[in-house]
Amino acid sequence: MQVCIIIFKVLGDFPGHILPGVLFFIVALWWSIKNILKHVCKQQKRSSFLFTKEFFFRVEILEGIVFVGMSTVGIIGLYLVLGKRNQLPDKESQFVLVLHWHHLAIYVFFAMLGVTKILCFTISSLPVSLVKLMLSNAFFVDAFIFYNHTYGRTMVDTFGHQLLSFAIFLAGLVAFIESLTKSNLILKLLRSSFTMLHGMWFLQVAFILYPQNRDHMWDLSDHSNVMFLVSCFSFYYALTYVIIGINYALITWLVKWRLSKLCNSETQLLKNPEQQEESENEM
Amino acid sequence: MQVCIIIFKVLGDFPGHILPGVLFFIVALWWSIKNILKHVCKQQKRSSFLFTKEFFFRVEILEGIVFVGMSTVGIIGLYLVLGKRNQLPDKESQFVLVLHWHHLAIYVFFAMLGVTKILCFTISSLPVSLVKLMLSNAFFVDAFIFYNHTYGRTMVDTFGHQLLSFAIFLAGLVAFIESLTKSNLILKLLRSSFTMLHGMWFLQVAFILYPQNRDHMWDLSDHSNVMFLVSCFSFYYALTYVIIGINYALITWLVKWRLSKLCNSETQLLKNPEQQEESENEM
Amino acid sequence: MQVCIIIFKVLGDFPGHILPGVLFFIVALWWSIKNILKHVCKQQKRSSFLFTKEFFFRVEILEGIVFVGMSTVGIIGLYLVLGKRNQLPDKESQFVLVLHWHHLAIYVFFAMLGVTKILCFTISSLPVSLVKLMLSNAFFVDAFIFYNHTYGRTMVDTFGHQLLSFAIFLAGLVAFIESLTKSNLILKLLRSSFTMLHGMWFLQVAFILYPQNRDHMWDLSDHSNVMFLVSCFSFYYALTYVIIGINYALITWLVKWRLSKLCNSETQLLKNPEQQEESENEM
Amino acid sequence: MQVCIIIFKVLGDFPGHILPGVLFFIVALWWSIKNILKHVCKQQKRSSFLFTKEFFFRVEILEGIVFVGMSTVGIIGLYLVLGKRNQLPDKESQFVLVLHWHHLAIYVFFAMLGVTKILCFTISSLPVSLVKLMLSNAFFVDAFIFYNHTYGRTMVDTFGHQLLSFAIFLAGLVAFIESLTKSNLILKLLRSSFTMLHGMWFLQVAFILYPQNRDHMWDLSDHSNVMFLVSCFSFYYALTYVIIGINYALITWLVKWRLSKLCNSETQLLKNPEQQEESENEM
């Protein structure tokens, strides 16, 4: 029991669950935007005026740099937190260290994903599906570690972490299928939605385990709370589709609006000489 | 124990299991009819006289509207039943509320499936495989919730609900494979048969848990009943194939009969002028 | 305990495990022969002299008839054995009846497989992959029932039946993959080998549970026997490949030998007139 | 307990875990080198000067011979160790014999893989994907045996062996996917990395179970050690990608360097006559 309290103090605190949740949510939202934009641009012929192929290439490299950066910040953060460990008794100190290794492993894999992304989009001889493979590896390792992360926790806490592991495992599975098949919008959106679910669930777990308001504390050993989490998880999953759907509508409308504006100015440019000719003819 | 009795009274009553069972059965039967009809029409060249492509398009949109409608009715029904909850003591009331959330999650996903169906068949830029994805999502969420729905139940009751979850999980798996591959009759019939099995099993569970005749009550804690359910489940699965097979035979015969009738009337139309010519020649 | 003894006496007796074992072994051997023959014939151009396409068609229909016949015999056998049940006390009688239903379900699915085979190869409008689907269904139902068949048995007995279920589950999985992909020799041989393993394991289980020689009885509750079965299972699996390999070598050699004989007689037929011409010229 | 001590003495000793670990590591490293070399040669047009198709053919046959050789050595080794068994009491002797059968099964499957490799690359009528199938079979049987190998062990020991089984199961899964799809660099590297992980983990398990230095002994029943192994496993997996990445860079650089050298000497050969001509002209 004492161990648990200490873990929560040092590692698994409120911001420690909010931060990755927000990051995963942003990444997933960004992926859905990127892929919908690509899909819409493919359908609209004149979209090459707005976004060139080079633009998407640079975006991928930037994404890789961001992944590397975030992982590096995470690893540095771990070292800084590690300092506090010395105040703990020996046994607890060791246990906290083990949990630190878990987080480090996750950061390392996301850093490797970033490096792979940068390399694959700068060196042309490397196959691009390697990125998808590293992505699925990062997700699978994440799921593997969360699955083995729940020793000595209460029932609701354990179940919440198992669902975290489940969501990211599904995202990894979709990424693996993607690495084997041709580029497929459906699979990309599915991956985005599972990653977004992972992010949202991090936030939910944070509010369950560390309630900000003491009046709304959860009973972490009540089975009806586990059953409530099941429907919560489903509703969040539904929510990801609503968010992606709104995204889709907004992006389609935006691209069409920009294109129509562009066309108008072009046709005006084309009309002007004609008008001049006409006026010349009139003269 | 007392909790269980109350659940059965409010939520899990006899009509509460009969209704979804009948609905799933009808949906599955309708799917098998639709897909067999499509398959038979593709093979018969002149079938375009009977069913046009537009007809199948409109049918899909109608299906979407029906899904949305049924889910809305279900959600409204949940709110009406929710009123009765106030008569229960506090603890039971909370538990029943949790089970309500479970049912609501399932309705929400089937409503989303309906909306996706309507959107995908009206807006041409949306990929059609999105419908299959939402279908597999609805089925998977259904299976996920049923899997976590069985706390505090007797052995036979739990096993019955696990088989419900199993059938709908398999249907979801087939729908997911469908979303990745080309349109394939075999997979469509397989999906229909699993959905039909799900519907039939709902009916079976209803009759096991709430026997209409008190003389035939089941012993819900006897393991030999669990083993009996195993063979029951297999026989129902066999039955779905018999039903689909009879469907296939009937539809093939019907289409051929309608076509032959159509051809006869046409050839008569073609013959009549000839006969007139002949009679003219005779004159 | 008493229940177990009675089951063994009535249903799960020595011939009751030997018979299906031998049947599965023969079916698997036949499948490997058929598929290797097809493969060899495809590679040899002149093989159409030996085996025509019609021959393979008729063979498939015959296979279907054999499946239906064997299942019917099995179902009739169950009814005959059912008579003995009346001598048992009430509780045991019910349990034996439940196990009977299990066997009946398996027979029904293999009968359905046979019927599907006959229909698909006589009616051309039916897709042939339906046969593969029904095959995987029959295997999966078999695995599902064996998995839920082991209540109240000893450790070694349970493990033996779980391996039976495992082998046939894998065969079903391969058959399902086959129904989705193009005809593939590798998958067909893999399916044959798993089915053969299933048959062999039936024989092994028969000799473990009902030792003919009382001196070599197994201790059914010793865990080292479970570990021994693991390696046994692996060796049988290796054996199936040896058998299939010998089959392959024999069939290739036989087809080549028959073809070379055929060619010789043909070339002699062709030579004879030349010889006659030559002899005429000589004259 | 006594049994465990004896096992460790006879079979599961330090070199008994180091040897397979080193072998799996070398095989995986070799696979990654071979496949990267093939990939680089395909991209470089003039690489046919360095490595011909025949070279890769011979390499495959050599690989097969090495597999058969290593397995034979392993089987002979088992017989030699078997002799020591006679000094043990009866019960322990039997248990050790069972574990011997486990190792024998693994050796038999790798020998069969070798034989298949030799046959498939010498007899052209055999399909090459048979090699992949036998590879996945060998890996799956390996995983199956390791999974059932951990009876009566401590928690950390069991977990270590389960991870061994997990790594080789994943390698088998990738090999099976390979046998169904076209040759794919990503899958080949993935297979190499899982096999390398299996090898590395053998080494890690050897150092955990038989620490060379008594001061660094592990507490085999402490759960925090299990959680530490989880992150260890992940780090080793990351390491395999680093090794494969370095391999890729080295091989690409080497092939380019050799080709440029070759080109230089060729162009010099081409230049020489011109220089001669020029000097002739000068004259």
PDB file of C-alpha atoms in Angstrom, chain A residues 91 94-95 98-99 101-102 104-105 108-109 112 124-127 129-130 133-134 137 141 144-145 148-151 176 179-180, chain D residues 39 43 159 163 166 174 177 184-187 189-190 194 222-225 227-228 230-231 233-235 237-238 241-242 248 252:
ATOM      1  CA  LYS A  91      12.801  -0.758  -1.248  1.00  0.00           C
ATOM      2  CA  GLN A  94      14.046   0.466  -6.276  1.00  0.00           C
ATOM      3  CA  PHE A  95      10.383   0.067  -7.260  1.00  0.00           C
ATOM      4  CA  VAL A  98      11.721   0.089 -12.220  1.00  0.00           C
ATOM      5  CA  LEU A  99       8.719   2.205 -13.204  1.00  0.00           C
ATOM      6  CA  TRP A 101      12.698   2.216 -16.790  1.00  0.00           C
ATOM      7  CA  HIS A 102       9.208   1.500 -18.146  1.00  0.00           C
ATOM      8  CA  LEU A 104      12.186   5.356 -20.543  1.00  0.00           C
ATOM      9  CA  ALA A 105      11.494   2.367 -22.834  1.00  0.00           C
ATOM     10  CA  VAL A 108      13.147   5.452 -26.565  1.00  0.00           C
ATOM     11  CA  PHE A 109      10.741   3.818 -29.012  1.00  0.00           C
ATOM     12  CA  MET A 112      13.372   5.801 -32.710  1.00  0.00           C
ATOM     13  CA  SER A 124      15.103   7.899 -50.905  1.00  0.00           C
ATOM     14  CA  SER A 125      16.470   4.332 -50.967  1.00  0.00           C
ATOM     15  CA  LEU A 126      14.806   3.480 -47.639  1.00  0.00           C
ATOM     16  CA  PRO A 127      11.291   1.991 -47.913  1.00  0.00           C
ATOM     17  CA  SER A 129       6.658   1.456 -44.928  1.00  0.00           C
ATOM     18  CA  LEU A 130       9.503   1.264 -42.399  1.00  0.00           C
ATOM     19  CA  LEU A 133       6.534  -0.565 -38.877  1.00  0.00           C
ATOM     20  CA  MET A 134       8.344   1.597 -36.309  1.00  0.00           C
ATOM     21  CA  ASN A 137       6.496  -1.181 -32.810  1.00  0.00           C
ATOM     22  CA  VAL A 141       5.844  -1.745 -26.860  1.00  0.00           C
ATOM     23  CA  PHE A 144       3.172  -4.323 -23.675  1.00  0.00           C
ATOM     24  CA  ILE A 145       4.570  -2.094 -20.937  1.00  0.00           C
ATOM     25  CA  ASN A 148       2.700  -5.240 -17.250  1.00  0.00           C
ATOM     26  CA  HIS A 149       2.502  -1.958 -15.351  1.00  0.00           C
ATOM     27  CA  THR A 150      -0.415  -2.600 -13.049  1.00  0.00           C
ATOM     28  CA  TYR A 151       1.023  -4.752 -10.250  1.00  0.00           C
ATOM     29  CA  PHE A 176       0.992  -2.959 -38.648  1.00  0.00           C
ATOM     30  CA  SER A 179       2.694  -1.333 -43.160  1.00  0.00           C
ATOM     31  CA  LEU A 180       1.560  -4.370 -45.207  1.00  0.00           C
TER      32      LEU A 180
ATOM     33  CA  HIS D  39      17.821  -5.050 -51.267  1.00  0.00           C
ATOM     34  CA  GLN D  43      18.658  -0.807 -56.227  1.00  0.00           C
ATOM     35  CA  PHE D 159       8.277 -14.964 -16.889  1.00  0.00           C
ATOM     36  CA  LEU D 163       9.092 -13.843 -22.981  1.00  0.00           C
ATOM     37  CA  PHE D 166       6.662 -14.672 -26.973  1.00  0.00           C
ATOM     38  CA  VAL D 174       5.997 -12.895 -39.313  1.00  0.00           C
ATOM     39  CA  ILE D 177       2.739 -13.854 -43.112  1.00  0.00           C
ATOM     40  CA  ASN D 184       8.917  -7.894 -48.540  1.00  0.00           C
ATOM     41  CA  LEU D 185      12.030  -6.313 -46.985  1.00  0.00           C
ATOM     42  CA  ILE D 186      10.093  -4.942 -43.988  1.00  0.00           C
ATOM     43  CA  LEU D 187       8.812  -8.362 -42.956  1.00  0.00           C
ATOM     44  CA  LEU D 189      13.882  -7.356 -41.169  1.00  0.00           C
ATOM     45  CA  LEU D 190      11.055  -7.726 -38.647  1.00  0.00           C
ATOM     46  CA  PHE D 194      12.449 -10.925 -33.432  1.00  0.00           C
ATOM     47  CA  ASP D 222      10.340 -10.658  -6.386  1.00  0.00           C
ATOM     48  CA  HIS D 223       7.663  -9.127  -8.583  1.00  0.00           C
ATOM     49  CA  SER D 224       9.613  -5.915  -9.160  1.00  0.00           C
ATOM     50  CA  ASN D 225      12.166  -8.074 -10.990  1.00  0.00           C
ATOM     51  CA  MET D 227       8.551  -5.574 -14.030  1.00  0.00           C
ATOM     52  CA  PHE D 228      12.222  -4.811 -14.601  1.00  0.00           C
ATOM     53  CA  VAL D 230       9.566  -6.001 -19.078  1.00  0.00           C
ATOM     54  CA  SER D 231      11.630  -2.880 -19.701  1.00  0.00           C
ATOM     55  CA  PHE D 233      12.940  -6.899 -23.039  1.00  0.00           C
ATOM     56  CA  SER D 234      11.853  -3.627 -24.650  1.00  0.00           C
ATOM     57  CA  PHE D 235      15.396  -2.237 -24.579  1.00  0.00           C
ATOM     58  CA  TYR D 237      14.131  -5.030 -28.899  1.00  0.00           C
ATOM     59  CA  ALA D 238      15.206  -1.428 -29.479  1.00  0.00           C
ATOM     60  CA  TYR D 241      16.833  -2.149 -34.569  1.00  0.00           C
ATOM     61  CA  VAL D 242      20.005  -0.204 -33.799  1.00  0.00           C
ATOM     62  CA  TYR D 248      22.156  -1.263 -43.295  1.00  0.00           C
ATOM     63  CA  THR D 252      25.135   0.327 -48.372  1.00  0.00           C
TER      64      THR D 252
END
